């Protein structure tokens, strides 16, 4: 059965800390891995990683795909209270249009 | 502005009643999805549709039904057969061809509470 596992499930840090969120997957016909941020309601897209694009960076956020280890990390440096959210990892498979989501990591950044 | 609109945002239902959640998109996307989110459970796929007049069951379709009569609309009915319907429901859409596993665009969600 295809699955996506995120760790940790929750994390509390202080402003300025650097955090690393993990996502591992076991899927057939892997095609892409996506990261989303969910603050209140609608998840918002952060990154998509594929075999042709295994590293992405935007400001304080960066993500790397390790196809050998079947995993990805999302790094957030110099965290701010606005980074508090649930971070969702999802995997897409070839020939299938839907994504498989992990359970998410709830990040709380304290002032 | 282009986007996905879900309604209602909050809904209360008595046990035994069917309710329909609306999802409309003006992004001209072919594919649309319904996910259910429970605390600590991530997003679980209920139904998805890759083209008008066609849809497929996801992982937790029991107790739910959908229709896709128009490209822009993908309503979800939560039937009385759904044993634990209290949850947050998210609708999403995606452009490109049916096998494109790119970015999903999400609506703001509908929170259903069964009294």
mmCIF file of N, CA and C in Angstrom, chain A:
data_model
loop_
_atom_site.group_PDB
_atom_site.id
_atom_site.type_symbol
_atom_site.label_atom_id
_atom_site.label_comp_id
_atom_site.label_asym_id
_atom_site.label_seq_id
_atom_site.Cartn_x
_atom_site.Cartn_y
_atom_site.Cartn_z
ATOM 1 N N UNK A 1 0.848 -1.192 0.000
ATOM 2 C CA UNK A 1 0.000 0.000 0.000
ATOM 3 C C UNK A 1 0.886 1.246 0.000
ATOM 4 N N UNK A 2 0.581 2.165 -0.886
ATOM 5 C CA UNK A 2 1.350 3.414 -0.943
ATOM 6 C C UNK A 2 1.137 4.240 0.315
ATOM 7 N N UNK A 3 2.198 4.835 0.823
ATOM 8 C CA UNK A 3 2.041 5.666 2.014
ATOM 9 C C UNK A 3 3.096 6.744 2.077
ATOM 10 N N UNK A 4 2.743 7.803 2.821
ATOM 11 C CA UNK A 4 3.624 8.940 3.061
ATOM 12 C C UNK A 4 3.647 9.171 4.568
ATOM 13 N N UNK A 5 4.845 9.255 5.126
ATOM 14 C CA UNK A 5 4.989 9.384 6.578
ATOM 15 C C UNK A 5 5.783 10.642 6.897
ATOM 16 N N UNK A 6 5.226 11.478 7.746
ATOM 17 C CA UNK A 6 5.910 12.701 8.134
ATOM 18 C C UNK A 6 6.338 12.625 9.596
ATOM 19 N N UNK A 7 7.462 13.259 9.880
ATOM 20 C CA UNK A 7 7.920 13.338 11.267
ATOM 21 C C UNK A 7 8.681 14.643 11.493
ATOM 22 N N UNK A 8 8.640 15.174 12.714
ATOM 23 C CA UNK A 8 7.750 14.743 13.785
ATOM 24 C C UNK A 8 6.308 15.152 13.489
ATOM 25 N N UNK A 9 5.364 14.666 14.273
ATOM 26 C CA UNK A 9 3.971 15.069 14.076
ATOM 27 C C UNK A 9 3.721 16.464 14.624
ATOM 28 N N UNK A 10 4.484 16.843 15.648
ATOM 29 C CA UNK A 10 4.367 18.204 16.164
ATOM 30 C C UNK A 10 5.721 18.647 16.691
ATOM 31 N N UNK A 11 5.897 19.965 16.713
ATOM 32 C CA UNK A 11 7.192 20.529 17.049
ATOM 33 C C UNK A 11 6.976 21.926 17.588
ATOM 34 N N UNK A 12 7.626 22.244 18.700
ATOM 35 C CA UNK A 12 7.557 23.583 19.275
ATOM 36 C C UNK A 12 8.974 24.149 19.332
ATOM 37 N N UNK A 13 9.151 25.314 18.753
ATOM 38 C CA UNK A 13 10.467 25.970 18.738
ATOM 39 C C UNK A 13 10.296 27.429 19.118
ATOM 40 N N UNK A 14 11.410 28.122 19.300
ATOM 41 C CA UNK A 14 11.382 29.550 19.560
ATOM 42 C C UNK A 14 11.838 30.328 18.327
ATOM 43 N N UNK A 15 11.371 31.550 18.253
ATOM 44 C CA UNK A 15 11.748 32.400 17.121
ATOM 45 C C UNK A 15 13.259 32.411 16.947
ATOM 46 N N UNK A 16 13.679 32.333 15.690
ATOM 47 C CA UNK A 16 15.106 32.342 15.399
ATOM 48 C C UNK A 16 15.697 30.956 15.238
ATOM 49 N N UNK A 17 15.011 29.954 15.747
ATOM 50 C CA UNK A 17 15.517 28.584 15.613
ATOM 51 C C UNK A 17 15.430 28.135 14.146
ATOM 52 N N UNK A 18 16.204 27.107 13.824
ATOM 53 C CA UNK A 18 16.113 26.438 12.525
ATOM 54 C C UNK A 18 15.445 25.080 12.727
ATOM 55 N N UNK A 19 14.504 24.748 11.859
ATOM 56 C CA UNK A 19 13.804 23.477 11.990
ATOM 57 C C UNK A 19 13.935 22.658 10.713
ATOM 58 N N UNK A 20 13.871 21.356 10.879
ATOM 59 C CA UNK A 20 13.889 20.434 9.744
ATOM 60 C C UNK A 20 12.718 19.480 9.875
ATOM 61 N N UNK A 21 11.860 19.469 8.879
ATOM 62 C CA UNK A 21 10.721 18.575 8.850
ATOM 63 C C UNK A 21 11.011 17.459 7.847
ATOM 64 N N UNK A 22 10.576 16.253 8.197
ATOM 65 C CA UNK A 22 10.890 15.088 7.389
ATOM 66 C C UNK A 22 9.668 14.479 6.735
ATOM 67 N N UNK A 23 9.880 13.917 5.565
ATOM 68 C CA UNK A 23 8.821 13.221 4.841
ATOM 69 C C UNK A 23 9.437 12.023 4.139
ATOM 70 N N UNK A 24 8.922 10.840 4.411
ATOM 71 C CA UNK A 24 9.391 9.644 3.707
ATOM 72 C C UNK A 24 8.211 9.009 2.990
ATOM 73 N N UNK A 25 8.485 8.284 1.943
ATOM 74 C CA UNK A 25 7.395 7.730 1.153
ATOM 75 C C UNK A 25 7.721 6.330 0.644
ATOM 76 N N UNK A 26 6.667 5.572 0.492
ATOM 77 C CA UNK A 26 6.734 4.265 -0.157
ATOM 78 C C UNK A 26 5.589 4.234 -1.151
ATOM 79 N N UNK A 27 5.890 4.522 -2.385
ATOM 80 C CA UNK A 27 4.854 4.544 -3.416
ATOM 81 C C UNK A 27 5.375 3.880 -4.669
ATOM 82 N N UNK A 28 4.467 3.359 -5.452
ATOM 83 C CA UNK A 28 4.824 2.814 -6.753
ATOM 84 C C UNK A 28 4.777 3.935 -7.785
ATOM 85 N N UNK A 29 5.703 3.895 -8.696
ATOM 86 C CA UNK A 29 5.729 4.873 -9.799
ATOM 87 C C UNK A 29 5.765 6.320 -9.308
ATOM 88 N N UNK A 30 6.703 6.606 -8.431
ATOM 89 C CA UNK A 30 6.858 7.966 -7.915
ATOM 90 C C UNK A 30 7.053 8.947 -9.064
ATOM 91 N N UNK A 31 6.404 10.130 -8.904
ATOM 92 C CA UNK A 31 6.584 11.163 -9.927
ATOM 93 C C UNK A 31 7.009 12.489 -9.308
ATOM 94 N N UNK A 32 6.385 12.868 -8.178
ATOM 95 C CA UNK A 32 6.680 14.181 -7.604
ATOM 96 C C UNK A 32 6.393 14.179 -6.116
ATOM 97 N N UNK A 33 7.032 15.101 -5.409
ATOM 98 C CA UNK A 33 6.770 15.298 -3.983
ATOM 99 C C UNK A 33 6.493 16.775 -3.777
ATOM 100 N N UNK A 34 5.418 17.072 -3.060
ATOM 101 C CA UNK A 34 4.988 18.460 -2.873
ATOM 102 C C UNK A 34 4.908 18.783 -1.389
ATOM 103 N N UNK A 35 5.234 20.020 -1.055
ATOM 104 C CA UNK A 35 5.081 20.538 0.304
ATOM 105 C C UNK A 35 4.036 21.653 0.298
ATOM 106 N N UNK A 36 3.155 21.612 1.309
ATOM 107 C CA UNK A 36 2.131 22.631 1.490
ATOM 108 C C UNK A 36 2.206 23.168 2.919
ATOM 109 N N UNK A 37 1.771 24.429 3.082
ATOM 110 C CA UNK A 37 1.649 25.051 4.403
ATOM 111 C C UNK A 37 0.170 25.322 4.644
ATOM 112 N N UNK A 38 -0.336 24.896 5.795
ATOM 113 C CA UNK A 38 -1.742 25.120 6.130
ATOM 114 C C UNK A 38 -1.812 25.884 7.435
ATOM 115 N N UNK A 39 -2.218 27.154 7.350
ATOM 116 C CA UNK A 39 -2.288 27.970 8.552
ATOM 117 C C UNK A 39 -3.648 27.878 9.212
ATOM 118 N N UNK A 40 -4.683 28.158 8.489
ATOM 119 C CA UNK A 40 -6.016 28.090 9.081
ATOM 120 C C UNK A 40 -6.915 27.156 8.287
ATOM 121 N N UNK A 41 -7.030 27.394 7.036
ATOM 122 C CA UNK A 41 -7.978 26.627 6.232
ATOM 123 C C UNK A 41 -7.329 26.023 4.999
ATOM 124 N N UNK A 42 -7.177 26.811 3.941
ATOM 125 C CA UNK A 42 -6.686 26.249 2.674
ATOM 126 C C UNK A 42 -5.179 26.046 2.711
ATOM 127 N N UNK A 43 -4.707 24.832 2.411
ATOM 128 C CA UNK A 43 -3.265 24.630 2.256
ATOM 129 C C UNK A 43 -2.740 25.482 1.097
ATOM 130 N N UNK A 44 -1.570 26.061 1.296
ATOM 131 C CA UNK A 44 -0.938 26.834 0.229
ATOM 132 C C UNK A 44 0.330 26.123 -0.212
ATOM 133 N N UNK A 45 0.573 26.148 -1.496
ATOM 134 C CA UNK A 45 1.667 25.422 -2.119
ATOM 135 C C UNK A 45 3.004 26.065 -1.790
ATOM 136 N N UNK A 46 3.987 25.229 -1.448
ATOM 137 C CA UNK A 46 5.336 25.724 -1.184
ATOM 138 C C UNK A 46 6.294 25.287 -2.303
ATOM 139 N N UNK A 47 6.481 23.972 -2.432
ATOM 140 C CA UNK A 47 7.451 23.452 -3.393
ATOM 141 C C UNK A 47 6.943 22.173 -4.042
ATOM 142 N N UNK A 48 7.449 21.925 -5.242
ATOM 143 C CA UNK A 48 7.291 20.616 -5.867
ATOM 144 C C UNK A 48 8.672 20.138 -6.298
ATOM 145 N N UNK A 49 8.993 18.900 -5.944
ATOM 146 C CA UNK A 49 10.289 18.307 -6.251
ATOM 147 C C UNK A 49 10.074 17.089 -7.136
ATOM 148 N N UNK A 50 10.898 16.975 -8.137
ATOM 149 C CA UNK A 50 10.839 15.819 -9.035
ATOM 150 C C UNK A 50 12.261 15.348 -9.323
ATOM 151 N N UNK A 51 12.374 14.333 -10.142
ATOM 152 C CA UNK A 51 13.701 13.826 -10.488
ATOM 153 C C UNK A 51 14.549 14.890 -11.172
ATOM 154 N N UNK A 52 13.883 15.819 -11.838
ATOM 155 C CA UNK A 52 14.620 16.859 -12.555
ATOM 156 C C UNK A 52 14.777 18.127 -11.732
ATOM 157 N N UNK A 53 14.264 18.114 -10.535
ATOM 158 C CA UNK A 53 14.378 19.299 -9.684
ATOM 159 C C UNK A 53 14.359 18.870 -8.241
ATOM 160 N N UNK A 54 15.522 18.453 -7.710
ATOM 161 C CA UNK A 54 15.535 17.827 -6.392
ATOM 162 C C UNK A 54 15.805 18.810 -5.274
ATOM 163 N N UNK A 55 16.009 20.069 -5.593
ATOM 164 C CA UNK A 55 16.286 21.049 -4.546
ATOM 165 C C UNK A 55 15.597 22.356 -4.911
ATOM 166 N N UNK A 56 14.869 22.896 -3.936
ATOM 167 C CA UNK A 56 14.177 24.162 -4.160
ATOM 168 C C UNK A 56 14.409 25.066 -2.952
ATOM 169 N N UNK A 57 14.419 26.374 -3.211
ATOM 170 C CA UNK A 57 14.637 27.326 -2.127
ATOM 171 C C UNK A 57 13.808 28.572 -2.394
ATOM 172 N N UNK A 58 13.218 29.086 -1.302
ATOM 173 C CA UNK A 58 12.481 30.334 -1.390
ATOM 174 C C UNK A 58 12.613 31.057 -0.062
ATOM 175 N N UNK A 59 13.428 32.084 -0.061
ATOM 176 C CA UNK A 59 13.631 32.832 1.173
ATOM 177 C C UNK A 59 14.248 31.964 2.253
ATOM 178 N N UNK A 60 13.557 31.868 3.388
ATOM 179 C CA UNK A 60 14.079 31.077 4.516
ATOM 180 C C UNK A 60 13.716 29.594 4.424
ATOM 181 N N UNK A 61 12.931 29.243 3.424
ATOM 182 C CA UNK A 61 12.496 27.856 3.267
ATOM 183 C C UNK A 61 13.284 27.175 2.152
ATOM 184 N N UNK A 62 13.632 25.944 2.388
ATOM 185 C CA UNK A 62 14.289 25.154 1.349
ATOM 186 C C UNK A 62 13.892 23.702 1.513
ATOM 187 N N UNK A 63 13.990 22.963 0.428
ATOM 188 C CA UNK A 63 13.598 21.563 0.466
ATOM 189 C C UNK A 63 14.487 20.754 -0.467
ATOM 190 N N UNK A 64 14.766 19.533 -0.059
ATOM 191 C CA UNK A 64 15.599 18.631 -0.843
ATOM 192 C C UNK A 64 14.899 17.288 -0.954
ATOM 193 N N UNK A 65 14.985 16.703 -2.133
ATOM 194 C CA UNK A 65 14.459 15.362 -2.370
ATOM 195 C C UNK A 65 15.617 14.379 -2.473
ATOM 196 N N UNK A 66 15.533 13.304 -1.724
ATOM 197 C CA UNK A 66 16.538 12.241 -1.771
ATOM 198 C C UNK A 66 15.870 10.996 -2.343
ATOM 199 N N UNK A 67 16.005 10.783 -3.623
ATOM 200 C CA UNK A 67 15.318 9.666 -4.272
ATOM 201 C C UNK A 67 15.896 8.320 -3.862
ATOM 202 N N UNK A 68 17.153 8.334 -3.459
ATOM 203 C CA UNK A 68 17.757 7.075 -3.010
ATOM 204 C C UNK A 68 17.151 6.641 -1.682
ATOM 205 N N UNK A 69 16.979 7.606 -0.781
ATOM 206 C CA UNK A 69 16.424 7.317 0.546
ATOM 207 C C UNK A 69 14.901 7.416 0.575
ATOM 208 N N UNK A 70 14.289 7.771 -0.552
ATOM 209 C CA UNK A 70 12.831 7.921 -0.642
ATOM 210 C C UNK A 70 12.326 8.881 0.435
ATOM 211 N N UNK A 71 12.922 10.064 0.444
ATOM 212 C CA UNK A 71 12.545 11.003 1.494
ATOM 213 C C UNK A 71 12.812 12.430 1.039
ATOM 214 N N UNK A 72 12.286 13.343 1.825
ATOM 215 C CA UNK A 72 12.500 14.759 1.580
ATOM 216 C C UNK A 72 12.550 15.477 2.912
ATOM 217 N N UNK A 73 13.269 16.590 2.952
ATOM 218 C CA UNK A 73 13.264 17.440 4.129
ATOM 219 C C UNK A 73 12.848 18.846 3.719
ATOM 220 N N UNK A 74 12.193 19.505 4.680
ATOM 221 C CA UNK A 74 11.842 20.914 4.523
ATOM 222 C C UNK A 74 12.552 21.665 5.645
ATOM 223 N N UNK A 75 13.409 22.579 5.278
ATOM 224 C CA UNK A 75 14.147 23.375 6.253
ATOM 225 C C UNK A 75 13.576 24.778 6.341
ATOM 226 N N UNK A 76 13.447 25.264 7.554
ATOM 227 C CA UNK A 76 13.051 26.648 7.774
ATOM 228 C C UNK A 76 14.094 27.276 8.692
ATOM 229 N N UNK A 77 14.774 28.286 8.209
ATOM 230 C CA UNK A 77 15.782 28.962 9.024
ATOM 231 C C UNK A 77 15.194 30.229 9.641
ATOM 232 N N UNK A 78 15.797 30.663 10.737
ATOM 233 C CA UNK A 78 15.384 31.908 11.408
ATOM 234 C C UNK A 78 13.860 31.972 11.532
ATOM 235 N N UNK A 79 13.274 30.965 12.168
ATOM 236 C CA UNK A 79 11.821 30.864 12.227
ATOM 237 C C UNK A 79 11.181 32.098 12.844
ATOM 238 N N UNK A 80 9.941 32.358 12.386
ATOM 239 C CA UNK A 80 9.145 33.477 12.884
ATOM 240 C C UNK A 80 7.793 32.930 13.340
ATOM 241 N N UNK A 81 7.085 33.711 14.144
ATOM 242 C CA UNK A 81 5.787 33.230 14.629
ATOM 243 C C UNK A 81 4.834 32.964 13.456
ATOM 244 N N UNK A 82 5.007 33.667 12.367
ATOM 245 C CA UNK A 82 4.180 33.463 11.178
ATOM 246 C C UNK A 82 4.425 32.134 10.480
ATOM 247 N N UNK A 83 5.475 31.439 10.881
ATOM 248 C CA UNK A 83 5.733 30.113 10.313
ATOM 249 C C UNK A 83 4.902 29.037 11.002
ATOM 250 N N UNK A 84 4.238 29.397 12.089
ATOM 251 C CA UNK A 84 3.390 28.438 12.796
ATOM 252 C C UNK A 84 2.277 27.965 11.874
ATOM 253 N N UNK A 85 2.210 26.656 11.683
ATOM 254 C CA UNK A 85 1.254 26.089 10.724
ATOM 255 C C UNK A 85 1.398 24.573 10.744
ATOM 256 N N UNK A 86 0.520 23.936 9.987
ATOM 257 C CA UNK A 86 0.693 22.514 9.697
ATOM 258 C C UNK A 86 1.376 22.421 8.331
ATOM 259 N N UNK A 87 2.437 21.654 8.262
ATOM 260 C CA UNK A 87 3.146 21.471 7.000
ATOM 261 C C UNK A 87 2.824 20.077 6.467
ATOM 262 N N UNK A 88 2.281 20.052 5.266
ATOM 263 C CA UNK A 88 1.826 18.810 4.652
ATOM 264 C C UNK A 88 2.771 18.402 3.534
ATOM 265 N N UNK A 89 3.066 17.116 3.498
ATOM 266 C CA UNK A 89 3.858 16.527 2.422
ATOM 267 C C UNK A 89 2.930 15.637 1.599
ATOM 268 N N UNK A 90 3.047 15.686 0.279
ATOM 269 C CA UNK A 90 2.196 14.865 -0.590
ATOM 270 C C UNK A 90 3.035 14.303 -1.726
ATOM 271 N N UNK A 91 2.660 13.133 -2.195
ATOM 272 C CA UNK A 91 3.392 12.474 -3.272
ATOM 273 C C UNK A 91 2.461 12.172 -4.436
ATOM 274 N N UNK A 92 2.931 12.440 -5.640
ATOM 275 C CA UNK A 92 2.193 12.118 -6.852
ATOM 276 C C UNK A 92 2.825 10.930 -7.548
ATOM 277 N N UNK A 93 1.992 10.145 -8.184
ATOM 278 C CA UNK A 93 2.463 8.939 -8.885
ATOM 279 C C UNK A 93 2.196 9.054 -10.383
ATOM 280 N N UNK A 94 3.021 8.390 -11.165
ATOM 281 C CA UNK A 94 2.803 8.381 -12.611
ATOM 282 C C UNK A 94 1.485 7.717 -12.934
ATOM 283 N N UNK A 95 0.813 8.229 -13.903
ATOM 284 C CA UNK A 95 -0.453 7.688 -14.418
ATOM 285 C C UNK A 95 -1.608 7.813 -13.423
ATOM 286 N N UNK A 96 -1.429 8.557 -12.356
ATOM 287 C CA UNK A 96 -2.525 8.783 -11.417
ATOM 288 C C UNK A 96 -2.565 10.257 -11.072
ATOM 289 N N UNK A 97 -3.746 10.848 -11.147
ATOM 290 C CA UNK A 97 -3.825 12.286 -10.966
ATOM 291 C C UNK A 97 -3.889 12.750 -9.523
ATOM 292 N N UNK A 98 -4.181 11.826 -8.580
ATOM 293 C CA UNK A 98 -4.363 12.303 -7.212
ATOM 294 C C UNK A 98 -3.060 12.225 -6.436
ATOM 295 N N UNK A 99 -2.994 12.985 -5.348
ATOM 296 C CA UNK A 99 -1.830 13.002 -4.463
ATOM 297 C C UNK A 99 -2.140 12.210 -3.193
ATOM 298 N N UNK A 100 -1.101 11.611 -2.634
ATOM 299 C CA UNK A 100 -1.212 10.951 -1.333
ATOM 300 C C UNK A 100 -0.563 11.856 -0.306
ATOM 301 N N UNK A 101 -1.305 12.200 0.738
ATOM 302 C CA UNK A 101 -0.806 13.117 1.751
ATOM 303 C C UNK A 101 -0.338 12.371 2.990
ATOM 304 N N UNK A 102 0.679 12.933 3.641
ATOM 305 C CA UNK A 102 1.052 12.485 4.971
ATOM 306 C C UNK A 102 0.139 13.142 5.992
ATOM 307 N N UNK A 103 0.368 12.817 7.277
ATOM 308 C CA UNK A 103 -0.504 13.340 8.336
ATOM 309 C C UNK A 103 -0.169 14.772 8.705
ATOM 310 N N UNK A 104 0.961 15.260 8.243
ATOM 311 C CA UNK A 104 1.328 16.633 8.526
ATOM 312 C C UNK A 104 2.195 16.775 9.771
ATOM 313 N N UNK A 105 2.946 17.864 9.827
ATOM 314 C CA UNK A 105 3.718 18.245 11.008
ATOM 315 C C UNK A 105 3.193 19.585 11.479
ATOM 316 N N UNK A 106 2.745 19.618 12.739
ATOM 317 C CA UNK A 106 2.259 20.875 13.312
ATOM 318 C C UNK A 106 3.423 21.609 13.951
ATOM 319 N N UNK A 107 3.780 22.752 13.399
ATOM 320 C CA UNK A 107 4.891 23.554 13.902
ATOM 321 C C UNK A 107 4.351 24.750 14.673
ATOM 322 N N UNK A 108 4.834 24.923 15.871
ATOM 323 C CA UNK A 108 4.478 26.087 16.681
ATOM 324 C C UNK A 108 5.752 26.853 16.975
ATOM 325 N N UNK A 109 5.773 28.125 16.619
ATOM 326 C CA UNK A 109 6.935 28.972 16.856
ATOM 327 C C UNK A 109 6.570 29.981 17.945
ATOM 328 N N UNK A 110 7.256 29.897 19.083
ATOM 329 C CA UNK A 110 6.979 30.769 20.225
ATOM 330 C C UNK A 110 7.840 32.019 20.153
ATOM 331 N N UNK A 111 7.286 33.183 20.569
ATOM 332 C CA UNK A 111 8.068 34.420 20.532
ATOM 333 C C UNK A 111 9.198 34.380 21.547
#
